[in-house]
């Protein structure tokens, strides 16, 4: 469905999108952002699922299984650590509110 | 059904871009990651209905793998301390690269077995009367590139190469940051060997395109794995953040390429966006360190072979906590320059307590953050945020450097290379040219440090020998506690 030149267009537009989205990020968010973009390429999980899902024979199944294992670790781990980091970026008010509850 | 799956991918891609956009501001950052997370769940759920999936056992394997690996990653991600974030990012990134490479491997081996099947069919056909099939074989699917199509095969193999290098390279980065690996060289003339291995890897990548057997493909993957290790080994600890960012971008690219091989638009878009964003981030980091990317990758910075720089003159002068506390208490302005060592000592909470005490005495206190303080850009901000420091007290290097000559006391805690004036004054120093926090310009500098050791780069720090510098030899947390005790009594 996405072939040849169409894919080239998509690659080009996606590349500019990535560049633009990042270019306005303040330094204090660089680490969470690196972690966040690390999470986003966890989408490799859907590819790994397809690779294992359409596998025939033990070799393909084994490699596909490894792919899903690795990809799931990327996606889930990436989400958890990013979320934990961003959890700390609270305004003073939010922080005080939390302090009162404790 | 396939249309629904594809629509889910479309929505997921939109959510990823919105999520990354949201992460570009502290106010919306938490919403951003949640959006991206929803996109991921949606895409994953939709994939179970993908028309190419078959065999019940494959479904079971998928569910089993996601449950086990996802569960482990959840558990470890929740437990890892904030100081160890960089190596966790490296580890998860390596897994993503490995997954992209494994997808490439499955598709390549599948192509090989298909070629094998066609040839076997062809052989049986030859024994019979089917002569026209012989002609088809000559023009037909005799090798990987012709079976998959030139574009699919080329991008699939490139993605596998990049993903494999990102996989083994990230694992080395993880091992180095986690303190499990200290070697900077495996072989003599490592850079030359690397060049050779790289050439061989590319050669076997090309051969994989023209092969009809699995031996070449296996050799290709082994070479790519070795190259990833060799590439990351010589890179010094101080440069690791740049390298992790680079591997992050490479993984994104690999995911995009494998997405094209599988005809999966969500992978193409998300992977390419991350590839571009990661490249920019890598550039920003390299710029912050004033080191061209080529230097980071090929100079072997921080290795024993690098020039040690000139020896500083004078000697270190020690100071006790009481005197340090009095100096700070009667200062007009105090600037704290924290480094990774502060976080390792878990001193950030104590430091913040100290700062609050100083603020009560009407001392103006600011935090000066070097772009690569901690182990990644912004890492120190995360660590300070964790301790409750509001971010309006935190200043970037550019903002604070002009203020040091108006500052009475600078407290350097757990930082070393980023305050080393040798980066400005000593052309023979390996860190010459790196922008630094200009703390030596302040009236007094107090360095809180456990011992006389060198920084992460292995370079002697000239600051410690300066006339206006005093060394408070103690663990960061204990030193801060002692100063707090004295301040409370004043």
Coordinates of C-alpha atoms in Angstrom, one line a residue:
Chain A
X1 CA 0.0 0.0 0.0
X2 CA 2.9 2.4 0.7
X3 CA 5.3 1.9 -2.2
X4 CA 8.2 3.6 -3.8
X5 CA 7.8 7.4 -4.3
X6 CA 4.9 7.7 -1.9
X7 CA 7.1 6.2 0.9
X8 CA 9.8 8.7 0.0
X9 CA 7.3 11.5 0.5
X10 CA 6.3 10.1 3.8
X11 CA 9.9 9.7 4.9
X12 CA 10.6 13.3 4.0
X13 CA 7.5 14.8 5.7
X14 CA 8.0 12.7 8.8
X15 CA 11.7 13.8 9.0
X16 CA 10.7 17.5 8.9
X17 CA 8.0 16.8 11.5
X18 CA 10.5 15.2 13.9
X19 CA 12.9 18.1 13.4
X20 CA 10.3 20.8 13.9
X21 CA 8.7 19.2 17.0
X22 CA 12.1 18.9 18.8
X23 CA 13.6 22.2 17.7
X24 CA 11.6 24.2 20.3
X25 CA 12.3 22.0 23.3
X26 CA 13.9 23.7 26.4
X27 CA 17.1 22.1 27.6
X28 CA 15.5 21.0 30.9
X29 CA 13.3 18.6 28.9
X30 CA 16.1 17.0 26.9
X31 CA 16.4 13.9 29.0
X32 CA 12.7 13.1 29.3
X33 CA 12.4 13.8 25.6
X34 CA 15.2 11.5 24.6
X35 CA 13.5 8.9 26.8
X36 CA 10.1 9.8 25.2
X37 CA 11.4 9.4 21.7
X38 CA 13.0 6.2 22.8
X39 CA 9.5 5.1 23.8
X40 CA 8.0 6.2 20.5
X41 CA 10.2 3.9 18.5
X42 CA 8.8 1.1 20.7
X43 CA 6.2 1.0 17.9
X44 CA 8.6 -1.6 16.5
X45 CA 6.5 -3.8 18.7
X46 CA 3.7 -3.9 16.0
X47 CA 6.3 -5.0 13.4
X48 CA 7.7 -7.6 15.7
X49 CA 4.1 -8.9 16.3
X50 CA 3.5 -9.2 12.5
X51 CA 6.9 -10.9 12.0
X52 CA 6.2 -13.5 14.7
X53 CA 2.5 -13.8 13.7
X54 CA 3.3 -14.7 10.1
X55 CA 6.3 -16.9 11.0
X56 CA 6.5 -20.4 9.5
X57 CA 8.9 -22.9 11.1
X58 CA 10.9 -22.9 14.3
X59 CA 13.7 -20.5 13.1
X60 CA 11.4 -17.7 12.1
X61 CA 9.3 -18.3 15.2
X62 CA 12.4 -18.1 17.5
X63 CA 13.7 -14.9 15.9
X64 CA 10.2 -13.4 15.8
X65 CA 9.8 -14.3 19.5
X66 CA 13.0 -12.5 20.3
X67 CA 11.8 -9.5 18.3
X68 CA 8.6 -9.3 20.4
X69 CA 10.5 -9.7 23.7
X70 CA 12.9 -6.9 22.8
X71 CA 10.2 -4.6 21.4
X72 CA 7.9 -5.0 24.3
X73 CA 10.8 -4.2 26.7
X74 CA 11.5 -1.0 24.6
X75 CA 7.8 0.1 24.6
X76 CA 6.9 -0.7 28.2
X77 CA 10.2 0.3 29.8
X78 CA 10.4 3.5 27.7
X79 CA 6.9 4.5 28.8
X80 CA 7.5 3.8 32.5
X81 CA 10.8 5.7 32.9
X82 CA 9.5 8.7 30.8
X83 CA 6.4 8.9 32.8
X84 CA 8.3 8.8 36.0
X85 CA 10.6 11.6 34.9
X86 CA 7.8 13.8 33.7
X87 CA 5.9 13.2 36.9
X88 CA 8.5 15.4 38.6
X89 CA 7.9 18.4 36.4
X90 CA 5.2 20.0 38.4
X91 CA 4.5 23.7 39.0
X92 CA 4.9 25.0 42.5
X93 CA 1.1 24.9 43.1
X94 CA 0.8 21.3 42.1
X95 CA 3.7 20.4 44.3
X96 CA 2.2 22.2 47.3
X97 CA -1.1 20.5 46.8
X98 CA 0.6 17.1 46.8
X99 CA 2.5 18.1 49.9
X100 CA -0.7 18.9 51.8
X101 CA -2.1 15.5 51.0
X102 CA 0.8 13.7 52.4
Chain B
X1 CA -11.0 -5.4 9.0
X2 CA -7.7 -4.4 7.6
X3 CA -9.1 -0.9 7.0
X4 CA -9.9 -0.6 10.8
X5 CA -6.3 -1.8 11.6
X6 CA -4.8 0.7 9.3
X7 CA -7.0 3.5 10.7
X8 CA -5.8 2.6 14.2
X9 CA -2.2 2.9 13.0
X10 CA -3.1 6.3 11.5
X11 CA -4.5 7.5 14.8
X12 CA -1.5 6.1 16.7
X13 CA 0.9 8.0 14.4
X14 CA -1.1 11.3 15.1
X15 CA -1.0 10.6 18.8
X16 CA 2.8 10.0 18.7
X17 CA 3.5 13.3 17.0
X18 CA 1.1 15.2 19.3
X19 CA 2.7 13.4 22.3
X20 CA 6.2 14.5 21.3
X21 CA 4.9 18.0 20.7
X22 CA 3.4 18.0 24.2
X23 CA 6.7 16.9 25.6
X24 CA 8.3 20.1 24.4
X25 CA 6.9 22.1 27.2
X26 CA 7.0 21.3 31.0
X27 CA 3.4 22.2 31.3
X28 CA 2.1 19.7 28.8
X29 CA 4.8 17.2 29.0
X30 CA 2.9 14.7 31.2
X31 CA -0.1 14.8 28.9
X32 CA 2.3 14.2 26.0
X33 CA 3.6 10.9 27.2
X34 CA 0.1 9.7 28.1
X35 CA -1.1 10.5 24.5
X36 CA 1.8 8.6 23.0
X37 CA 1.1 5.8 25.4
X38 CA -2.5 5.6 24.3
X39 CA -1.3 5.5 20.7
X40 CA 1.0 2.6 21.5
X41 CA -1.8 0.6 23.2
X42 CA -4.1 1.3 20.3
X43 CA -1.5 0.2 17.7
X44 CA -0.6 -2.9 19.6
X45 CA -4.3 -3.9 20.2
X46 CA -5.1 -3.4 16.5
X47 CA -2.1 -5.5 15.4
X48 CA -3.8 -8.6 16.9
X49 CA -6.4 -8.2 14.1
X50 CA -3.7 -7.8 11.4
X51 CA -4.6 -10.0 8.4
X52 CA -1.1 -11.4 8.1
X53 CA -1.2 -13.1 11.5
X54 CA -1.9 -16.8 11.5
X55 CA -1.3 -20.0 13.6
X56 CA -2.8 -20.1 17.1
X57 CA 0.7 -20.9 18.5
X58 CA 2.0 -17.6 17.1
X59 CA -0.7 -15.7 18.8
X60 CA 0.1 -17.4 22.1
X61 CA 3.8 -16.7 21.6
X62 CA 3.1 -13.0 21.0
X63 CA 0.9 -12.7 24.1
X64 CA 3.4 -14.7 26.2
X65 CA 6.4 -12.5 25.0
X66 CA 4.5 -9.2 25.6
X67 CA 3.4 -10.3 29.1
X68 CA 6.8 -11.5 30.3
X69 CA 9.0 -8.8 28.7
X70 CA 6.5 -6.0 29.3
X71 CA 6.1 -7.1 32.9
X72 CA 9.8 -7.2 33.5
X73 CA 10.3 -3.8 31.9
X74 CA 7.5 -2.3 33.9
X75 CA 9.0 -3.7 37.2
X76 CA 12.5 -2.6 36.4
X77 CA 11.4 0.8 35.1
X78 CA 9.5 1.5 38.2
X79 CA 12.4 0.6 40.5
X80 CA 15.4 2.1 38.8
X81 CA 16.7 5.2 40.6
X82 CA 16.7 8.5 38.8
X83 CA 20.5 8.6 38.7
X84 CA 20.5 5.4 36.6
X85 CA 18.1 6.8 34.0
X86 CA 20.8 7.2 31.2
X87 CA 21.7 3.5 31.2
X88 CA 18.1 2.5 31.3
X89 CA 17.4 4.6 28.3
X90 CA 20.4 3.0 26.6
X91 CA 19.1 -0.5 27.5
X92 CA 15.6 0.0 26.3
X93 CA 16.9 1.7 23.2
X94 CA 19.2 -1.3 22.5
X95 CA 16.2 -3.5 22.8
X96 CA 14.3 -1.5 20.2
X97 CA 17.2 -1.7 17.8
X98 CA 17.5 -5.4 18.4
X99 CA 13.8 -5.8 17.6
X100 CA 14.1 -3.9 14.4
X101 CA 17.1 -6.1 13.4
X102 CA 15.2 -9.3 14.4
X103 CA 12.3 -8.2 12.1
X104 CA 14.8 -7.8 9.3
X105 CA 16.2 -11.2 10.1
X106 CA 12.8 -12.9 10.0
X107 CA 12.0 -11.4 6.7
X108 CA 15.4 -12.3 5.2
X109 CA 15.2 -15.9 6.3
X110 CA 11.7 -16.1 5.1
X111 CA 12.8 -14.9 1.7
X112 CA 15.6 -17.5 1.7
X113 CA 13.3 -20.4 2.5
X114 CA 10.9 -19.2 -0.2
X115 CA 13.7 -19.2 -2.7
X116 CA 14.6 -22.7 -1.5
X117 CA 11.0 -23.8 -2.0
X118 CA 10.8 -22.4 -5.5
X119 CA 14.0 -24.1 -6.5
X120 CA 12.9 -27.4 -5.1
X121 CA 9.7 -27.0 -7.0
X122 CA 11.7 -26.1 -10.0
X123 CA 13.8 -29.2 -9.7
X124 CA 10.8 -31.5 -9.6
X125 CA 9.3 -29.6 -12.5
X126 CA 12.5 -30.2 -14.5
X127 CA 12.2 -33.9 -14.1
X128 CA 8.7 -33.6 -15.6
X129 CA 7.8 -31.9 -18.9
X130 CA 7.3 -28.3 -17.5
X131 CA 10.1 -26.7 -19.6
X132 CA 8.7 -23.1 -19.5
X133 CA 9.3 -23.0 -15.7
X134 CA 13.1 -23.3 -16.3
X135 CA 12.9 -20.0 -18.1
X136 CA 11.0 -18.4 -15.2
X137 CA 13.7 -19.4 -12.8
X138 CA 16.5 -17.7 -14.9
X139 CA 14.6 -14.4 -14.7
X140 CA 12.8 -15.0 -11.5
X141 CA 13.3 -15.1 -7.8
X142 CA 16.9 -16.4 -7.5
X143 CA 18.1 -14.2 -4.7
X144 CA 16.8 -12.1 -1.8
X145 CA 16.8 -8.8 -3.6
X146 CA 14.8 -10.1 -6.6
X147 CA 12.3 -11.9 -4.4
X148 CA 11.5 -9.0 -2.0
X149 CA 12.0 -6.3 -4.6
X150 CA 15.0 -3.9 -4.8
X151 CA 13.6 -1.2 -2.6
X152 CA 12.2 -3.5 0.1
X153 CA 15.4 -5.7 0.2
X154 CA 17.7 -2.7 0.3
X155 CA 15.8 -0.8 3.1
X156 CA 15.2 -4.1 5.0
X157 CA 18.9 -5.0 5.0
X158 CA 19.9 -1.4 5.8
X159 CA 17.4 -1.3 8.7
X160 CA 18.8 -4.6 10.0
X161 CA 22.3 -3.3 9.8
X162 CA 21.5 -0.1 11.7
X163 CA 19.3 -1.9 14.2
X164 CA 22.0 -4.5 15.0
X165 CA 24.7 -1.8 15.5
X166 CA 22.3 0.2 17.7
X167 CA 21.6 -3.0 19.6
X168 CA 25.1 -4.1 20.5
X169 CA 26.4 -0.5 20.7
X170 CA 23.6 0.5 23.2
X171 CA 24.4 -2.6 25.3
X172 CA 28.0 -1.5 25.5
X173 CA 26.9 2.0 26.4
X174 CA 24.7 0.6 29.1
X175 CA 27.5 -1.6 30.5
X176 CA 29.8 1.4 30.6
X177 CA 27.4 3.7 32.3
X178 CA 26.4 1.0 34.7
X179 CA 30.0 0.5 35.7
X180 CA 30.2 -3.0 34.4
X181 CA 32.7 -2.3 31.7
X182 CA 35.7 -0.1 32.0
X183 CA 37.8 -1.0 29.0
X184 CA 38.3 1.5 26.3
X185 CA 40.1 -0.8 23.9
X186 CA 39.8 -4.4 23.0
X187 CA 42.4 -4.7 20.4
X188 CA 45.5 -2.7 19.3
X189 CA 44.7 -0.1 16.6
X190 CA 41.1 -0.3 17.5
X191 CA 40.0 2.5 15.1
X192 CA 41.7 0.7 12.2
X193 CA 40.1 -2.6 13.1
X194 CA 36.8 -0.8 13.3
X195 CA 37.2 0.5 9.8
X196 CA 37.9 -3.0 8.6
X197 CA 35.0 -4.6 10.4
X198 CA 32.7 -1.8 9.1
X199 CA 33.9 -2.5 5.5
X200 CA 33.3 -6.2 5.9
X201 CA 29.8 -5.6 7.4
X202 CA 28.8 -3.4 4.4
X203 CA 30.2 -6.0 2.0
X204 CA 28.2 -8.8 3.7
X205 CA 25.1 -6.5 3.7
X206 CA 25.5 -6.2 -0.1
X207 CA 26.1 -10.0 -0.4
X208 CA 22.9 -10.6 1.6
X209 CA 21.0 -8.8 -1.1
X210 CA 22.4 -11.2 -3.7
X211 CA 22.3 -14.4 -1.7
X212 CA 20.0 -17.3 -1.8
X213 CA 21.3 -19.0 1.3
X214 CA 21.2 -18.2 5.0
X215 CA 25.0 -18.5 5.7
X216 CA 25.8 -15.1 4.3
X217 CA 22.9 -13.5 6.2
X218 CA 24.1 -15.0 9.5
X219 CA 27.6 -13.8 8.8
X220 CA 26.2 -10.3 8.1
X221 CA 24.4 -10.2 11.4
X222 CA 27.4 -11.4 13.4
X223 CA 29.6 -8.8 11.7
X224 CA 27.1 -6.0 12.5
X225 CA 26.9 -7.1 16.1
X226 CA 30.7 -7.0 16.4
X227 CA 30.9 -3.6 14.7
X228 CA 28.4 -2.2 17.2
X229 CA 30.5 -3.3 20.1
X230 CA 33.7 -2.1 18.5
X231 CA 32.2 1.3 17.7
X232 CA 31.0 2.0 21.3
X233 CA 34.1 0.6 23.1
X234 CA 36.6 3.4 22.5
X235 CA 34.1 6.2 23.4
X236 CA 34.9 7.8 26.7
X237 CA 32.4 8.1 29.5
X238 CA 31.9 11.8 29.2
X239 CA 30.8 11.4 25.6
X240 CA 28.3 8.6 26.3
X241 CA 25.2 10.9 26.3
X242 CA 25.9 11.9 22.8
X243 CA 26.3 8.3 21.7
X244 CA 23.1 7.1 23.4
X245 CA 21.3 9.9 21.6
X246 CA 22.9 8.9 18.3
X247 CA 21.9 5.2 18.9
X248 CA 18.4 6.4 19.7
X249 CA 18.2 8.2 16.4
X250 CA 19.6 5.2 14.6
X251 CA 17.1 2.9 16.2
X252 CA 14.3 5.2 15.0
X253 CA 15.7 5.0 11.5
X254 CA 16.0 1.2 11.6
X255 CA 12.4 1.0 12.7
X256 CA 11.3 3.3 9.9
X257 CA 13.1 1.1 7.3
X258 CA 11.7 -2.1 8.7
X259 CA 8.3 -0.4 8.6
X260 CA 8.7 0.0 4.8
X261 CA 9.7 -3.6 4.4
X262 CA 6.6 -4.7 6.3
X263 CA 4.4 -2.0 4.6
X264 CA 3.5 -0.6 8.1
X265 CA 2.9 3.2 8.0
X266 CA 2.9 3.6 11.8
X267 CA 6.4 2.3 12.0
X268 CA 7.6 4.4 9.0
X269 CA 6.2 7.6 10.5
X270 CA 7.1 7.0 14.2
X271 CA 10.5 5.7 13.3
X272 CA 11.4 8.5 10.9
X273 CA 10.1 11.2 13.3
X274 CA 12.4 9.7 16.1
X275 CA 15.3 9.4 13.6
X276 CA 15.0 13.1 12.7
X277 CA 14.4 14.3 16.2
X278 CA 17.1 12.1 17.6
X279 CA 19.6 13.4 15.1
X280 CA 18.8 17.0 16.0
X281 CA 19.1 16.2 19.7
X282 CA 22.5 14.5 19.1
X283 CA 23.6 17.7 17.2
X284 CA 22.4 19.9 20.1
X285 CA 24.3 17.8 22.6
X286 CA 27.5 17.7 20.6
X287 CA 27.3 21.4 20.2
X288 CA 26.8 21.9 23.9
X289 CA 30.1 20.1 24.4
X290 CA 31.7 22.0 21.5
X291 CA 32.8 18.7 20.0
X292 CA 31.9 17.8 16.4
X293 CA 30.2 14.4 16.2
X294 CA 33.1 13.0 14.3
X295 CA 35.4 13.8 17.2
X296 CA 33.1 12.1 19.7
X297 CA 33.0 8.9 17.6
X298 CA 36.5 8.6 16.4
X299 CA 38.9 10.5 18.7
X300 CA 38.7 8.0 21.7
X301 CA 38.2 10.9 24.1
X302 CA 38.7 10.0 27.7
X303 CA 40.9 6.9 26.9
X304 CA 44.3 6.4 28.4
X305 CA 45.9 7.2 25.1
X306 CA 44.5 10.7 25.0
X307 CA 46.9 13.5 26.1
X308 CA 46.7 14.1 29.9
X309 CA 47.1 17.8 29.6
X310 CA 49.6 19.9 31.5
X311 CA 50.0 19.3 35.3
X312 CA 48.5 22.1 37.4
X313 CA 50.6 24.2 39.6
X314 CA 50.1 24.8 43.3
X315 CA 48.3 22.5 45.7
X316 CA 44.8 21.7 46.9
X317 CA 43.7 23.6 50.0
X318 CA 41.2 21.9 52.3
X319 CA 38.4 23.6 54.2
X320 CA 36.1 22.4 57.1
X321 CA 32.3 22.5 57.0
X322 CA 32.1 25.2 59.7
X323 CA 34.2 27.6 57.6
X324 CA 32.3 26.8 54.5
X325 CA 29.0 27.4 56.2
X326 CA 30.1 30.8 57.5
X327 CA 31.3 31.8 54.1
X328 CA 28.0 31.0 52.5
X329 CA 25.9 32.5 55.3
X330 CA 27.4 35.9 54.9
X331 CA 27.5 36.0 51.2
X332 CA 25.3 38.1 49.0
X333 CA 25.0 35.5 46.2
X334 CA 25.8 31.8 46.3
X335 CA 25.7 29.7 43.1
X336 CA 25.5 25.9 43.4
X337 CA 27.1 24.0 40.5
X338 CA 25.9 20.4 40.9
X339 CA 27.2 17.4 39.0
X340 CA 26.5 13.8 38.7
X341 CA 28.5 13.1 41.9
X342 CA 25.8 15.0 43.9
X343 CA 23.2 12.6 42.6
X344 CA 25.2 9.5 43.2
X345 CA 25.6 10.6 46.8
X346 CA 21.8 11.2 46.9
X347 CA 22.7 14.7 48.2
X348 CA 20.2 16.7 46.2
X349 CA 17.5 16.8 49.0
X350 CA 20.1 17.9 51.6
X351 CA 21.4 20.5 49.2
X352 CA 17.9 21.9 48.7
X353 CA 17.4 22.0 52.5
X354 CA 20.7 24.0 52.7
X355 CA 19.5 26.4 50.0
X356 CA 16.3 27.0 51.8
X357 CA 18.2 27.9 54.9
X358 CA 20.4 30.3 53.0
X359 CA 17.3 31.9 51.4
X360 CA 15.9 32.5 54.9
X361 CA 19.0 34.5 55.6
X362 CA 18.4 36.6 52.4
X363 CA 21.2 35.1 50.5
X364 CA 20.4 34.9 46.8
X365 CA 20.9 31.3 45.6
X366 CA 21.0 30.0 42.1
X367 CA 21.7 26.7 40.5
X368 CA 24.1 26.6 37.6
X369 CA 23.5 23.7 35.2
X370 CA 26.0 22.8 32.6
X371 CA 24.3 21.4 29.4
X372 CA 25.8 17.9 30.0
X373 CA 25.7 18.0 33.8
X374 CA 24.6 14.5 34.9
X375 CA 25.0 12.0 32.2
X376 CA 22.5 13.4 29.7
X377 CA 21.4 16.9 28.8
X378 CA 18.7 17.9 31.2
X379 CA 19.5 14.9 33.5
X380 CA 20.5 17.3 36.3
X381 CA 17.2 19.2 36.0
X382 CA 15.3 16.0 36.5
X383 CA 17.4 15.1 39.6
X384 CA 16.9 18.6 41.1
X385 CA 13.2 18.5 40.2
X386 CA 13.0 15.2 42.1
X387 CA 14.4 17.0 45.2
X388 CA 11.8 19.7 44.9
X389 CA 13.9 22.6 43.5
X390 CA 11.6 25.0 41.6
X391 CA 12.8 25.5 38.1
X392 CA 13.0 29.3 38.3
X393 CA 16.1 28.9 40.5
X394 CA 17.8 26.8 37.8
X395 CA 20.0 28.7 35.3
X396 CA 21.6 27.5 32.0
X397 CA 25.3 27.9 31.4
X398 CA 24.8 30.9 29.1
X399 CA 22.6 32.7 31.6
X400 CA 24.9 32.2 34.6
X401 CA 28.4 32.5 33.2
X402 CA 28.2 36.3 33.2
X403 CA 27.2 36.3 36.9
X404 CA 30.2 34.5 38.4
X405 CA 32.4 37.5 38.9
X406 CA 29.6 39.0 40.9
X407 CA 29.2 35.8 43.0
X408 CA 30.7 35.5 46.5
X409 CA 30.7 31.8 46.8
X410 CA 30.3 29.0 44.3
X411 CA 29.7 25.5 45.7
X412 CA 30.8 22.8 43.3
X413 CA 29.2 19.6 44.4
X414 CA 30.0 16.4 42.5
X415 CA 30.9 18.2 39.3
X416 CA 34.4 18.1 37.9
X417 CA 35.1 18.3 34.1
X418 CA 32.3 20.9 33.5
X419 CA 34.1 23.4 35.8
X420 CA 37.7 22.6 34.7
X421 CA 39.3 25.8 33.5
X422 CA 41.8 23.7 31.5
X423 CA 39.0 23.5 28.9
X424 CA 39.6 27.2 28.3
X425 CA 43.3 27.7 29.1
X426 CA 45.2 24.5 28.2
X427 CA 45.3 23.6 24.5
X428 CA 47.1 20.3 25.4
X429 CA 44.1 19.2 27.5
X430 CA 41.8 16.6 25.9
X431 CA 38.8 18.6 27.0
X432 CA 40.2 21.8 25.5
X433 CA 37.4 23.7 23.7
X434 CA 34.5 22.3 25.8
X435 CA 32.3 25.1 27.2
X436 CA 32.5 25.2 30.9
X437 CA 30.8 26.9 33.9
X438 CA 33.2 29.7 34.6
X439 CA 33.2 29.2 38.4
X440 CA 36.9 30.2 38.7
X441 CA 35.8 33.8 38.2
X442 CA 33.8 33.9 41.4
X443 CA 35.4 35.3 44.6
X444 CA 35.5 32.0 46.4
X445 CA 34.9 28.4 45.2
X446 CA 34.1 25.5 47.5
X447 CA 34.5 22.1 46.0
X448 CA 32.7 19.3 47.8
X449 CA 34.3 16.1 46.8
X450 CA 35.0 12.7 48.3
X451 CA 38.7 12.5 47.4
X452 CA 41.4 13.9 45.1
X453 CA 40.4 11.7 42.1
X454 CA 40.0 12.9 38.5
X455 CA 36.7 13.5 36.7
X456 CA 34.8 11.2 34.4
X457 CA 37.1 12.2 31.5
X458 CA 40.2 11.2 33.5
X459 CA 41.7 14.8 33.3
X460 CA 43.2 16.6 36.3
X461 CA 41.2 19.6 37.3
X462 CA 43.1 22.9 37.4
X463 CA 40.4 24.6 39.4
X464 CA 41.1 22.6 42.5
X465 CA 44.6 24.1 42.7
X466 CA 43.5 27.7 42.2
X467 CA 44.1 30.3 44.9
X468 CA 40.4 31.1 45.4
X469 CA 39.4 27.4 45.7
X470 CA 38.9 25.4 48.8
X471 CA 38.3 21.7 49.0
X472 CA 35.8 20.2 51.3
X473 CA 36.7 16.5 51.3
X474 CA 33.6 14.6 52.2
X475 CA 30.7 12.6 50.9
X476 CA 28.2 15.1 49.3
X477 CA 25.3 14.2 51.5
X478 CA 27.4 14.3 54.7
X479 CA 29.0 17.6 53.8
X480 CA 25.6 19.2 53.1
X481 CA 24.3 17.9 56.4
X482 CA 27.3 19.3 58.3
X483 CA 26.9 22.7 56.7
X484 CA 23.2 22.6 57.5
X485 CA 24.0 21.9 61.2
X486 CA 26.3 24.9 61.4
X487 CA 23.9 27.2 59.5
X488 CA 21.1 26.4 62.0
X489 CA 23.3 27.4 64.9
X490 CA 24.4 30.7 63.4

